[in-house]
Structures are given as C-alpha cells and as structure tokens.
Amino acid sequence: MLSCESAFQPTHVFVLEGLPSSFSQVSLDLFRGGYESASKRFNPADVEVDVAGRSFLVTGANSGIGKATAKEIARRGGTVHLVCRNKERAEIAKEEIVTETGNQNIFLHIVDISNPKEIWKFAEKFQNEHKLNVLINNAGCMVNNRELTEDGLEKNFATNTLGTYIMTTALVPLLEKAADARVITVSSGGMLVQKLNVSDLQSESGPFDGTMVYAQNKRQQVVLTEQWAKAHRNIHFSVMHPGWADTPAVRSAMPDFYERMKNSLRTEAQGADTVLWLAVSAEAAKLPSGLFFQDRQPVPTHLPLAYTHSPPEDEEKLLEVLEEFSQKFKSASPGI
C-alpha cells in the first residue's frame, strides 16, 4: 500500500505533499498506469487454471484486496475460507462471492486477527475439520494513534505482525500435509524505508507515527517470510506489494492521499492480481521460496544504498519474541 521509490525503476518517481517525509517520493509504477504497463508482459494462461479440489484461506476477506482475491479463486473453482472480523460485512461478502461466481464452496469464519487467543482457537478447530493448500495472510490495519488490544498489545503489531505469525505457524502442520502448499503474505513497499527494529516492537518509546509503525510491521512480514522459507522446505512462501489500490483501507487510513490520488489508484482486482498469481499459477511455484513480489515478478527488499539490512541476530530475535508471545497466548486459550 505504501512505497518510497520503486526498487527497480527509481527514475519514475515524483514528490507528493501531505505524506510523511519518508513516503514523500512515490513511484509512478505503483499506480494504475504502472500496473497497466506491467500487465503487458503477463501471460494470461498463468491464472487461467482450474483449482477445484484445492482449499484456500484468505484473512481480511470481506473487502478490498482480500475479497477480490477470494472472488477470483472462487471463479476458478477453489474452496475458499473467508476469515473476517466483522460478521455482518463478512456475510455480505460471502453472498456476493457465491452469487457472482456460482461457487457454493465458500465458508465463513469470524476471527479477530488482533486477538491471539482467537487465532489459536480457530486454527486448532480448523485443522481438525478441513484441509488447506494455500494460506493468504491479507488482514492488516494502520491505526494512526497508539491503541492497545484487550491483551495489552499495540494494535498494529498485534494484527500485522503477531497475528500473521500465529496464523501461519499454527497452520504450518496442516499445510505440510498438502500438495503444492503455499503461504502468501500481503505486505507493502512501505517496508522499504524501514530497517527491522526488534528493540521496540510495540512502539512504546518516542512519538507514535502510525504510518511508520505500519511500515515496520511490513518489514517484519518480509523477514518472517524469508525465515519461514528456510525452515519449511515443503511449503512455498512469498510476500508481495499490491501497489496503491483503491481499497477501504487506503480510504480510511490515508484520506488526504486518497483524495489527491483517487483517479490514479489501481482497482482492487489489479491490487489482488499478484496475490492470485502467487496462489494459483504453476509459474509462481517454480521460483524460489521466500521472495518479495510486485506485479508478478520478484523485486528487491532493499532500496539501493539504503541502510535497511538487519543482522541475523535481529531476525532471530524477532522470531524468538513472537514465539514467546505465541506460546503465551496458546496456553491461555481455552481447550488448547
């Protein structure tokens, strides 16, 4: 959703006022025109596939990129599990997907991804009742003021980082039983301006900047994907940047930016295109696990000359801290 410069075409950049200074240079490649240009090299056959019999789980699936992804998978015959926080909006999304695609194999699960105990409870139940081929971690938030969840966790961290970590690690055993198992995490190019910071994961020190906290969370997702790819060789992991898309999240979290740029934003389907490609295409699975994608191709995870590389010990520390949180909330979840 956010970006500084394009990691591979740094000349196509303009300055946008009204954003934090770190995001004031916005790549034209991330808007609708960039997608339309990139799509000229796409092979339509990559996603013209039948995925009947395969099971997909999409978090944050009641709107935006999550719903667009779920709908396209449903069109291709996949069984789709929608994991959403708001029951009313989720039921409307499910009805829309079933009506438009004719696919009846759409299942709804109400889970708050910022609540670790809920995720654990859901994952344990899901493993006993369903199979899973592809997990799509799409749920996320950008809260601009520091808020704590009922568990005392900073809300952006709880949703974007810890929630993604628990959902993924809890479902890894199920994924390892599946053929051609994949995990796709929807990140953001905003992470390019952030170096992994494990000393203040919950943004307790200094002034709170929701945009930069979000970007740090997205860097954490990239690091997690790289580490998971090393640890679980039987699962194909990827993380991606959808570009600037016209989604409810952008409209609510960045209203000034939206008003300025709404006529240039990608559609939800365009933002979801690479997620779909990573989830269903045979070509995506031929590429190494653990890469960062934009517009169906791997792109660098660091800008040229940027001081955003982190030492291995910091990446290990991130995993250790998240695992400690995970086990703490697992033990606090009833029936687990």
Short mmCIF file of C-alpha atoms in Angstrom, two decimals:
data_model
loop_
_atom_site.label_atom_id
_atom_site.label_comp_id
_atom_site.label_asym_id
_atom_site.label_seq_id
_atom_site.Cartn_x
_atom_site.Cartn_y
_atom_site.Cartn_z
CA MET A 1 0.00 0.00 0.00
CA LEU A 2 2.87 2.37 0.71
CA SER A 3 6.12 2.99 -1.07
CA CYS A 4 9.08 5.32 -1.33
CA GLU A 5 10.88 4.59 -4.56
CA SER A 6 10.46 1.75 -6.97
CA ALA A 7 13.07 -0.84 -6.12
CA PHE A 8 13.76 -1.47 -9.78
CA GLN A 9 12.85 1.76 -11.62
CA PRO A 10 13.97 4.61 -9.35
CA THR A 11 13.66 7.20 -12.12
CA HIS A 12 9.85 7.04 -12.24
CA VAL A 13 9.37 8.96 -9.00
CA PHE A 14 7.53 12.14 -8.08
CA VAL A 15 7.10 14.10 -4.87
CA LEU A 16 3.74 14.00 -3.14
CA GLU A 17 2.99 16.58 -0.46
CA GLY A 18 0.98 15.65 2.58
CA LEU A 19 2.70 12.36 3.34
CA PRO A 20 5.39 11.80 5.98
CA SER A 21 8.79 12.76 4.55
CA SER A 22 9.91 9.14 4.26
CA PHE A 23 7.00 8.48 1.92
CA SER A 24 7.03 11.76 0.00
CA GLN A 25 8.66 10.17 -3.05
CA VAL A 26 6.05 7.92 -4.62
CA SER A 27 6.79 5.66 -7.56
CA LEU A 28 4.52 6.02 -10.55
CA ASP A 29 4.91 2.28 -11.12
CA LEU A 30 2.72 1.62 -8.08
CA PHE A 31 -0.36 3.31 -9.52
CA ARG A 32 -2.84 2.09 -12.14
CA GLY A 33 -0.61 3.13 -15.02
CA GLY A 34 2.24 1.06 -13.63
CA TYR A 35 0.02 -1.99 -13.45
CA GLU A 36 -1.29 -1.46 -16.98
CA SER A 37 2.28 -1.22 -18.25
CA ALA A 38 3.47 -4.28 -16.30
CA SER A 39 0.47 -6.35 -17.33
CA LYS A 40 1.61 -6.24 -20.97
CA ARG A 41 4.21 -8.86 -20.10
CA PHE A 42 1.80 -11.08 -18.13
CA ASN A 43 0.86 -14.48 -19.51
CA PRO A 44 -2.92 -14.75 -19.09
CA ALA A 45 -2.66 -18.54 -19.11
CA ASP A 46 -0.80 -18.41 -15.78
CA VAL A 47 -4.05 -17.74 -13.92
CA GLU A 48 -6.49 -19.41 -16.33
CA VAL A 49 -6.47 -22.54 -14.22
CA ASP A 50 -8.96 -24.84 -12.52
CA VAL A 51 -8.25 -25.13 -8.80
CA ALA A 52 -11.24 -27.27 -7.88
CA GLY A 53 -10.35 -29.56 -5.00
CA ARG A 54 -7.80 -27.13 -3.57
CA SER A 55 -8.50 -25.25 -0.35
CA PHE A 56 -7.63 -21.60 0.19
CA LEU A 57 -7.83 -19.50 3.38
CA VAL A 58 -7.92 -15.71 3.00
CA THR A 59 -7.76 -13.41 6.02
CA GLY A 60 -9.33 -9.97 5.84
CA ALA A 61 -11.56 -11.28 3.05
CA ASN A 62 -14.66 -9.13 3.46
CA SER A 63 -13.36 -6.16 1.44
CA GLY A 64 -10.54 -4.77 -0.65
CA ILE A 65 -7.75 -6.97 -1.94
CA GLY A 66 -8.79 -9.89 0.26
CA LYS A 67 -12.30 -10.05 -1.16
CA ALA A 68 -11.05 -9.51 -4.72
CA THR A 69 -8.60 -12.40 -4.28
CA ALA A 70 -11.21 -14.69 -2.76
CA LYS A 71 -13.63 -13.93 -5.59
CA GLU A 72 -11.09 -14.77 -8.30
CA ILE A 73 -10.13 -18.02 -6.60
CA ALA A 74 -13.81 -18.90 -6.31
CA ARG A 75 -14.26 -18.25 -10.05
CA ARG A 76 -11.60 -20.88 -10.66
CA GLY A 77 -13.39 -23.50 -8.57
CA GLY A 78 -11.37 -23.36 -5.37
CA THR A 79 -12.79 -23.97 -1.92
CA VAL A 80 -12.39 -20.63 -0.13
CA HIS A 81 -12.37 -19.99 3.60
CA LEU A 82 -13.04 -16.34 4.41
CA VAL A 83 -11.55 -15.27 7.73
CA CYS A 84 -13.06 -11.95 8.80
CA ARG A 85 -13.55 -9.89 11.93
CA ASN A 86 -16.94 -8.29 11.23
CA LYS A 87 -19.71 -10.88 10.89
CA GLU A 88 -22.23 -8.64 9.15
CA ARG A 89 -19.81 -7.40 6.47
CA ALA A 90 -18.39 -10.88 6.06
CA GLU A 91 -21.81 -12.41 5.37
CA ILE A 92 -22.45 -9.75 2.71
CA ALA A 93 -19.08 -10.50 1.11
CA LYS A 94 -19.74 -14.24 1.13
CA GLU A 95 -23.14 -13.80 -0.51
CA GLU A 96 -21.59 -11.55 -3.17
CA ILE A 97 -18.85 -14.08 -3.96
CA VAL A 98 -21.28 -17.01 -4.16
CA THR A 99 -23.72 -15.05 -6.34
CA GLU A 100 -21.10 -13.74 -8.77
CA THR A 101 -19.11 -16.95 -9.13
CA GLY A 102 -21.71 -19.67 -8.63
CA ASN A 103 -19.25 -21.41 -6.30
CA GLN A 104 -21.01 -22.78 -3.22
CA ASN A 105 -17.80 -23.91 -1.52
CA ILE A 106 -17.30 -20.62 0.32
CA PHE A 107 -17.01 -20.86 4.09
CA LEU A 108 -17.02 -18.09 6.66
CA HIS A 109 -15.02 -17.91 9.90
CA ILE A 110 -15.25 -14.95 12.28
CA VAL A 111 -11.84 -14.27 13.82
CA ASP A 112 -10.21 -11.07 15.06
CA ILE A 113 -6.61 -11.27 13.82
CA SER A 114 -5.53 -8.83 16.55
CA ASN A 115 -6.63 -11.37 19.19
CA PRO A 116 -4.01 -14.15 19.56
CA LYS A 117 -6.25 -16.41 21.64
CA GLU A 118 -8.97 -16.28 18.99
CA ILE A 119 -6.48 -17.20 16.27
CA TRP A 120 -5.22 -20.19 18.23
CA LYS A 121 -8.75 -21.39 18.95
CA PHE A 122 -9.71 -21.03 15.29
CA ALA A 123 -6.55 -22.72 13.97
CA GLU A 124 -6.91 -25.74 16.23
CA LYS A 125 -10.54 -26.22 15.19
CA PHE A 126 -9.78 -25.64 11.51
CA GLN A 127 -7.03 -28.27 11.47
CA ASN A 128 -9.44 -30.87 12.78
CA GLU A 129 -12.15 -30.13 10.24
CA HIS A 130 -10.52 -29.01 6.98
CA LYS A 131 -7.59 -29.43 4.64
CA LEU A 132 -5.56 -26.45 3.43
CA ASN A 133 -3.39 -25.92 0.37
CA VAL A 134 -2.90 -22.14 0.38
CA LEU A 135 -2.90 -19.56 3.20
CA ILE A 136 -3.20 -15.91 2.20
CA ASN A 137 -2.32 -13.50 5.02
CA ASN A 138 -4.11 -10.37 3.88
CA ALA A 139 -5.67 -8.95 7.06
CA GLY A 140 -3.97 -5.82 8.30
CA CYS A 141 -4.52 -2.40 9.78
CA MET A 142 -2.96 1.03 10.04
CA VAL A 143 -4.05 2.68 13.29
CA ASN A 144 -2.74 6.23 13.43
CA ASN A 145 -2.94 6.63 17.21
CA ARG A 146 -1.41 4.16 19.64
CA GLU A 147 -4.15 1.79 20.77
CA LEU A 148 -3.92 -1.34 22.89
CA THR A 149 -5.94 -4.51 22.41
CA GLU A 150 -7.69 -6.22 25.31
CA ASP A 151 -4.46 -8.23 25.75
CA GLY A 152 -2.39 -5.06 26.12
CA LEU A 153 -0.81 -5.34 22.66
CA GLU A 154 -0.27 -2.37 20.37
CA LYS A 155 -2.95 -2.88 17.73
CA ASN A 156 -0.86 -2.56 14.54
CA PHE A 157 1.71 -5.01 15.88
CA ALA A 158 -0.97 -7.39 17.15
CA THR A 159 -2.70 -7.51 13.77
CA ASN A 160 0.03 -7.13 11.18
CA THR A 161 2.89 -9.00 12.82
CA LEU A 162 1.83 -11.22 15.70
CA GLY A 163 -1.49 -12.18 14.13
CA THR A 164 0.22 -13.10 10.87
CA TYR A 165 2.87 -15.06 12.77
CA ILE A 166 0.39 -17.08 14.83
CA MET A 167 -1.97 -17.79 11.94
CA THR A 168 0.90 -19.03 9.80
CA THR A 169 2.80 -21.10 12.36
CA ALA A 170 -0.41 -22.61 13.74
CA LEU A 171 -1.42 -23.81 10.27
CA VAL A 172 2.01 -24.97 9.09
CA PRO A 173 1.38 -28.57 10.27
CA LEU A 174 -1.79 -28.70 8.16
CA LEU A 175 -0.08 -27.12 5.15
CA GLU A 176 2.77 -29.61 5.35
CA LYS A 177 0.29 -32.40 4.69
CA ALA A 178 -0.90 -30.77 1.46
CA ALA A 179 0.33 -30.98 -2.11
CA ASP A 180 1.81 -27.77 -3.54
CA ALA A 181 1.29 -25.87 -0.28
CA ARG A 182 1.76 -22.11 -0.36
CA VAL A 183 1.69 -19.13 2.00
CA ILE A 184 1.30 -15.61 0.58
CA THR A 185 1.52 -12.52 2.79
CA VAL A 186 0.27 -9.15 1.57
CA SER A 187 2.90 -6.67 2.67
CA SER A 188 3.71 -3.18 1.41
CA GLY A 189 6.50 -1.32 -0.32
CA GLY A 190 6.40 0.96 2.71
CA MET A 191 8.69 -1.56 4.37
CA LEU A 192 11.50 -0.37 2.04
CA VAL A 193 12.04 2.69 4.25
CA GLN A 194 12.32 0.64 7.43
CA LYS A 195 15.13 -1.38 8.95
CA LEU A 196 13.99 -4.19 11.23
CA ASN A 197 13.72 -2.85 14.78
CA VAL A 198 13.38 -5.54 17.45
CA SER A 199 14.03 -3.21 20.37
CA ASP A 200 10.59 -1.58 20.32
CA LEU A 201 8.14 -3.97 18.68
CA GLN A 202 5.14 -2.35 20.35
CA SER A 203 6.10 1.27 19.73
CA GLU A 204 6.36 2.18 23.38
CA SER A 205 9.15 4.76 23.10
CA GLY A 206 9.17 8.07 21.26
CA PRO A 207 6.34 9.74 19.33
CA PHE A 208 3.87 7.38 17.66
CA ASP A 209 3.66 7.54 13.87
CA GLY A 210 1.07 5.07 12.61
CA THR A 211 2.37 5.17 9.04
CA MET A 212 5.90 4.26 10.07
CA VAL A 213 4.69 1.63 12.56
CA TYR A 214 2.75 0.05 9.71
CA ALA A 215 5.86 0.13 7.52
CA GLN A 216 7.91 -1.50 10.28
CA ASN A 217 5.29 -4.24 10.61
CA LYS A 218 5.51 -4.82 6.87
CA ARG A 219 9.30 -5.14 7.08
CA GLN A 220 8.74 -7.70 9.82
CA GLN A 221 6.44 -9.66 7.50
CA VAL A 222 9.18 -9.77 4.85
CA VAL A 223 11.71 -11.04 7.39
CA LEU A 224 9.25 -13.66 8.62
CA THR A 225 8.62 -14.87 5.08
CA GLU A 226 12.35 -15.25 4.45
CA GLN A 227 12.82 -17.15 7.69
CA TRP A 228 9.80 -19.42 7.15
CA ALA A 229 11.08 -20.28 3.67
CA LYS A 230 14.31 -21.56 5.21
CA ALA A 231 12.56 -23.52 7.95
CA HIS A 232 9.75 -25.18 5.96
CA ARG A 233 11.06 -26.51 2.67
CA ASN A 234 7.83 -28.27 1.72
CA ILE A 235 5.83 -25.02 1.64
CA HIS A 236 6.30 -22.21 -0.89
CA PHE A 237 6.36 -18.85 0.91
CA SER A 238 6.06 -15.46 -0.75
CA VAL A 239 5.33 -11.88 0.26
CA MET A 240 4.08 -9.16 -2.05
CA HIS A 241 3.33 -5.50 -2.59
CA PRO A 242 -0.03 -4.79 -4.29
CA GLY A 243 0.74 -1.21 -5.31
CA TRP A 244 -1.55 1.70 -4.48
CA ALA A 245 -5.09 0.36 -4.80
CA ASP A 246 -8.48 1.94 -4.17
CA THR A 247 -9.47 -0.05 -1.10
CA PRO A 248 -11.43 0.78 2.06
CA ALA A 249 -8.14 0.58 3.99
CA VAL A 250 -6.50 3.31 1.91
CA ARG A 251 -9.61 5.49 2.02
CA SER A 252 -9.90 5.28 5.82
CA ALA A 253 -6.22 5.28 6.86
CA MET A 254 -4.95 7.89 4.38
CA PRO A 255 -7.88 10.13 3.43
CA ASP A 256 -5.79 13.09 2.20
CA PHE A 257 -3.69 10.88 -0.03
CA TYR A 258 -6.82 9.16 -1.32
CA GLU A 259 -8.49 12.45 -2.27
CA ARG A 260 -5.41 13.59 -4.19
CA MET A 261 -4.73 10.33 -5.98
CA LYS A 262 -8.07 8.51 -6.22
CA ASN A 263 -8.25 8.81 -10.00
CA SER A 264 -4.83 7.14 -10.37
CA LEU A 265 -5.20 4.28 -7.91
CA ARG A 266 -5.27 0.66 -9.01
CA THR A 267 -8.56 -1.20 -8.81
CA GLU A 268 -8.96 -3.83 -6.11
CA ALA A 269 -8.65 -6.55 -8.76
CA GLN A 270 -5.39 -5.04 -10.03
CA GLY A 271 -4.04 -4.90 -6.48
CA ALA A 272 -5.05 -8.53 -5.99
CA ASP A 273 -3.60 -9.77 -9.28
CA THR A 274 -0.18 -10.79 -7.95
CA VAL A 275 -1.77 -12.44 -4.89
CA LEU A 276 -3.91 -14.53 -7.22
CA TRP A 277 -0.91 -15.35 -9.43
CA LEU A 278 1.14 -16.45 -6.42
CA ALA A 279 -1.77 -18.54 -5.13
CA VAL A 280 -2.81 -20.42 -8.27
CA SER A 281 -0.16 -20.31 -11.00
CA ALA A 282 2.32 -23.09 -11.65
CA GLU A 283 4.89 -20.48 -12.70
CA ALA A 284 4.98 -18.84 -9.28
CA ALA A 285 5.84 -22.12 -7.57
CA LYS A 286 8.84 -22.59 -9.86
CA LEU A 287 10.52 -19.53 -8.33
CA PRO A 288 12.48 -19.78 -5.06
CA SER A 289 10.55 -19.63 -1.81
CA GLY A 290 10.85 -16.53 0.36
CA LEU A 291 10.86 -13.79 -2.31
CA PHE A 292 9.16 -10.36 -2.38
CA PHE A 293 6.94 -9.73 -5.43
CA GLN A 294 5.37 -6.84 -7.28
CA ASP A 295 3.38 -7.23 -10.50
CA ARG A 296 4.16 -10.95 -10.85
CA GLN A 297 7.92 -10.63 -10.55
CA PRO A 298 10.43 -10.74 -7.69
CA VAL A 299 11.79 -7.33 -6.65
CA PRO A 300 14.50 -6.33 -4.14
CA THR A 301 13.62 -5.99 -0.47
CA HIS A 302 16.00 -3.05 -0.01
CA LEU A 303 16.45 0.20 -1.91
CA PRO A 304 19.87 0.91 -3.44
CA LEU A 305 22.31 2.32 -0.85
CA ALA A 306 19.66 2.04 1.89
CA TYR A 307 20.76 1.19 5.41
CA THR A 308 17.86 -1.19 5.97
CA HIS A 309 19.68 -4.53 6.14
CA SER A 310 19.49 -6.17 9.54
CA PRO A 311 21.97 -8.57 11.18
CA PRO A 312 20.95 -12.24 11.50
CA GLU A 313 20.75 -11.95 15.27
CA ASP A 314 17.99 -9.33 14.98
CA GLU A 315 15.99 -11.58 12.68
CA GLU A 316 16.44 -14.47 15.11
CA LYS A 317 15.36 -12.22 17.98
CA LEU A 318 12.16 -11.31 16.12
CA LEU A 319 11.28 -14.98 15.79
CA GLU A 320 12.09 -15.65 19.43
CA VAL A 321 9.93 -12.82 20.74
CA LEU A 322 6.99 -13.72 18.50
CA GLU A 323 7.21 -17.37 19.50
CA GLU A 324 7.20 -16.39 23.17
CA PHE A 325 4.07 -14.30 22.63
CA SER A 326 2.51 -17.10 20.60
CA GLN A 327 3.04 -19.78 23.23
CA LYS A 328 1.87 -17.46 26.00
CA PHE A 329 -1.47 -16.90 24.28
CA LYS A 330 -1.77 -20.52 23.20
CA SER A 331 -1.58 -21.63 26.81
CA ALA A 332 -4.21 -19.00 27.71
CA SER A 333 -6.64 -20.24 25.04
CA PRO A 334 -9.44 -22.46 26.41
CA GLY A 335 -9.42 -26.02 25.14
CA ILE A 336 -5.93 -25.92 23.61
#
